[in-house]
mmCIF file of C-alpha atoms in Angstrom:
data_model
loop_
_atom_site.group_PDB
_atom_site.id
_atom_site.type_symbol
_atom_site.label_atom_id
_atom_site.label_comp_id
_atom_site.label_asym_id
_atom_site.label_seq_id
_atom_site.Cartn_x
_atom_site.Cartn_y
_atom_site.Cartn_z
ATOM 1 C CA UNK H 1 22.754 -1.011 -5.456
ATOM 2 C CA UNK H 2 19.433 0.052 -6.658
ATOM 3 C CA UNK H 3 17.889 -0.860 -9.589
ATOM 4 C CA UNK H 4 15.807 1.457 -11.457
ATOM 5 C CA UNK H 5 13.001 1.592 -14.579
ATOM 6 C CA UNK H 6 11.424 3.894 -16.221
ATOM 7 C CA UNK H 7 8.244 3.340 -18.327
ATOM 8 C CA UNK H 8 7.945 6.215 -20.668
ATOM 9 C CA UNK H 9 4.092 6.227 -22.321
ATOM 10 C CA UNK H 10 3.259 8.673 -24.320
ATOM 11 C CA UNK H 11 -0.201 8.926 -23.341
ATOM 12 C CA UNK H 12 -2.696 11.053 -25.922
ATOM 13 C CA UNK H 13 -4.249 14.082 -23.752
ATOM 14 C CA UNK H 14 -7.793 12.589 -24.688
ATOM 15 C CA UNK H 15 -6.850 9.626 -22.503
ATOM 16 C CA UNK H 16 -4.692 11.494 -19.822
ATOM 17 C CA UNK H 17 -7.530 10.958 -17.065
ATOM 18 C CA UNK H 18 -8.134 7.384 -17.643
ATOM 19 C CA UNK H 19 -4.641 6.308 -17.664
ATOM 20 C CA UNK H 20 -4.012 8.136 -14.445
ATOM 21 C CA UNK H 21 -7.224 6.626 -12.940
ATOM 22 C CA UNK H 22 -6.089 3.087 -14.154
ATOM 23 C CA UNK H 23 -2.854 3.850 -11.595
ATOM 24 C CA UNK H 24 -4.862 5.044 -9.139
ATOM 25 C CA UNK H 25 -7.198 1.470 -8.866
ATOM 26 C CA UNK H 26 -4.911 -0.789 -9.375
ATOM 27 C CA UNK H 27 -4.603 -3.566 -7.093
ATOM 28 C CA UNK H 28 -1.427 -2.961 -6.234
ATOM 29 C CA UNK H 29 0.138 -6.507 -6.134
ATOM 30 C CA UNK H 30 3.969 -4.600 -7.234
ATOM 31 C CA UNK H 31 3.903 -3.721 -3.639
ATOM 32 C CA UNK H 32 4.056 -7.030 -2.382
ATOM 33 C CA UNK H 33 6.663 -8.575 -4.530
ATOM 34 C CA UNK H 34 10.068 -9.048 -3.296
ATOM 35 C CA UNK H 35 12.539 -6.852 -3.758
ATOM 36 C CA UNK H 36 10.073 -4.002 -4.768
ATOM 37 C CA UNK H 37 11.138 -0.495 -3.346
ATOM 38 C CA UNK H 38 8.670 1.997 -4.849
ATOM 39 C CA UNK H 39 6.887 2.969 -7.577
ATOM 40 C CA UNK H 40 5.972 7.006 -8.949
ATOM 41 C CA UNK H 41 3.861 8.211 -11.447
ATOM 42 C CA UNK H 42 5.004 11.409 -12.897
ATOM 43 C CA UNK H 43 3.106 13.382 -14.788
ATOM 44 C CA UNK H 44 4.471 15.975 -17.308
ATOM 45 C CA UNK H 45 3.578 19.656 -17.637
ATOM 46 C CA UNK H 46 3.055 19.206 -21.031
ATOM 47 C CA UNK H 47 -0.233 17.871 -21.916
ATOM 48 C CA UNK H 48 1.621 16.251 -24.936
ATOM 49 C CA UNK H 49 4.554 14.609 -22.877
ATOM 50 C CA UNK H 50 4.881 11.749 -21.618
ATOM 51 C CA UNK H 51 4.061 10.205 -18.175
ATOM 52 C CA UNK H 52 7.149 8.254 -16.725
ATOM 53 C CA UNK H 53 6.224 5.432 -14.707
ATOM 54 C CA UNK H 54 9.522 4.669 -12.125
ATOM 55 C CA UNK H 55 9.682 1.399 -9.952
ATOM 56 C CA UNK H 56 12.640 0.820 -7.807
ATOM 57 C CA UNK H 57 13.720 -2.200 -7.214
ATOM 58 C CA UNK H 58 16.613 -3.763 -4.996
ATOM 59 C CA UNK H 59 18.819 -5.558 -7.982
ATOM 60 C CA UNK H 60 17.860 -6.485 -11.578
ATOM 61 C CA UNK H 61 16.541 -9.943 -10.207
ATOM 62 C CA UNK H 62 13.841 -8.833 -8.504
ATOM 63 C CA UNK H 63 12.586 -6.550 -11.682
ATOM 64 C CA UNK H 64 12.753 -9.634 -13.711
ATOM 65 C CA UNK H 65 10.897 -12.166 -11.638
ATOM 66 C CA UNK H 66 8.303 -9.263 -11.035
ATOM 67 C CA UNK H 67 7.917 -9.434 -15.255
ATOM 68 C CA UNK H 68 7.807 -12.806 -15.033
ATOM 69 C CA UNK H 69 5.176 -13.339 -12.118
ATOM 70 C CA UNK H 70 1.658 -14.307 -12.526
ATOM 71 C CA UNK H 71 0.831 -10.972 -11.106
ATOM 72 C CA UNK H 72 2.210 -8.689 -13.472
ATOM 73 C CA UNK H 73 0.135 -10.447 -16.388
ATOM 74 C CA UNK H 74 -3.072 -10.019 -14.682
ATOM 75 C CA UNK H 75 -2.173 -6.402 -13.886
ATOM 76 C CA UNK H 76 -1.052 -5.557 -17.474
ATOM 77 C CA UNK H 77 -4.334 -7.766 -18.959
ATOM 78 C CA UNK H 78 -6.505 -4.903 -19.476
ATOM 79 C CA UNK H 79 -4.223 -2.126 -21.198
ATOM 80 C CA UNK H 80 -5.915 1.464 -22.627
ATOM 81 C CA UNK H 81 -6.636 0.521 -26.398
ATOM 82 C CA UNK H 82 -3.997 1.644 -28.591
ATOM 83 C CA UNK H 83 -5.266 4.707 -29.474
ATOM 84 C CA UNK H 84 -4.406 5.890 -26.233
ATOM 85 C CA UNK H 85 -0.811 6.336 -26.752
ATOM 86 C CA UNK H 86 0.970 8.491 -29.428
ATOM 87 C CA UNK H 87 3.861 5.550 -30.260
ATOM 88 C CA UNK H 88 4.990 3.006 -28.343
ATOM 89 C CA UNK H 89 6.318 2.785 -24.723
ATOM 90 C CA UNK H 90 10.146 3.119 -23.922
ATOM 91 C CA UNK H 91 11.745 1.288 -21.268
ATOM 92 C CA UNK H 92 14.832 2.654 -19.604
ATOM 93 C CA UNK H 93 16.999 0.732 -17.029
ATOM 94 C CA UNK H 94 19.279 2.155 -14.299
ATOM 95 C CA UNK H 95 21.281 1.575 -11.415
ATOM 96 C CA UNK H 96 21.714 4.039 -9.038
ATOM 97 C CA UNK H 97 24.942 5.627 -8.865
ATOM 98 C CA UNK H 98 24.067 7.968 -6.463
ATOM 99 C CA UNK H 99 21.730 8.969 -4.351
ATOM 100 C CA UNK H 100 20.974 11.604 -1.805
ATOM 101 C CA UNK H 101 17.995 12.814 0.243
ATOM 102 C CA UNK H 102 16.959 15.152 3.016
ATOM 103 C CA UNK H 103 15.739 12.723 5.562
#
């Protein structure tokens, strides 16, 4: 069973851009760790929403060692300054129940 978080950040509009660019160079060392599935950035229509950052990962274990790896501190050591955000982030955790596709 999958397991699934989302990262809800409530990202101020002024900062929007820089957060999104921050996802967009990032040296991608999630990829590489085991039991990582895939990772989206969505972005809401409402400038004041929230971006939800999913990563999918093949059980809880994996999510946890990934939080506990040298390579997620170094890629979480340079966060936007707080003003950036409109509250704090919300994590959400999730297996998958159910899931279907058109592939």
């Amino acid at each position: 069973m999958t397991y699934v978080v989302a990262n809800r950040i409530p990202v101020t509009p002024e900062f929007a851009e820089r957060f999104e660019e921050s996802f967009r160079k990032r040296e991608g060392k999630v990829e590489n760790h085991p039991g990582f599935v895939r990772m989206e950035v969505l972005r809401s229509e409402d400038p004041e929403g929230v971006y939800v950052v999913l990563t999918h990962w093949r059980v809880k274990d994996d999510f946890v060692a990934w939080m506990r790896s040298d390579d997620f501190r170094k890629g979480h050591a340079h966060p936007l300054p707080p003003e950036a955000c409109r509250g704090k982030s919300e994590i959400e955790t999730h297996e998958v129940l159910i899931s279907t596709s058109a592939e």
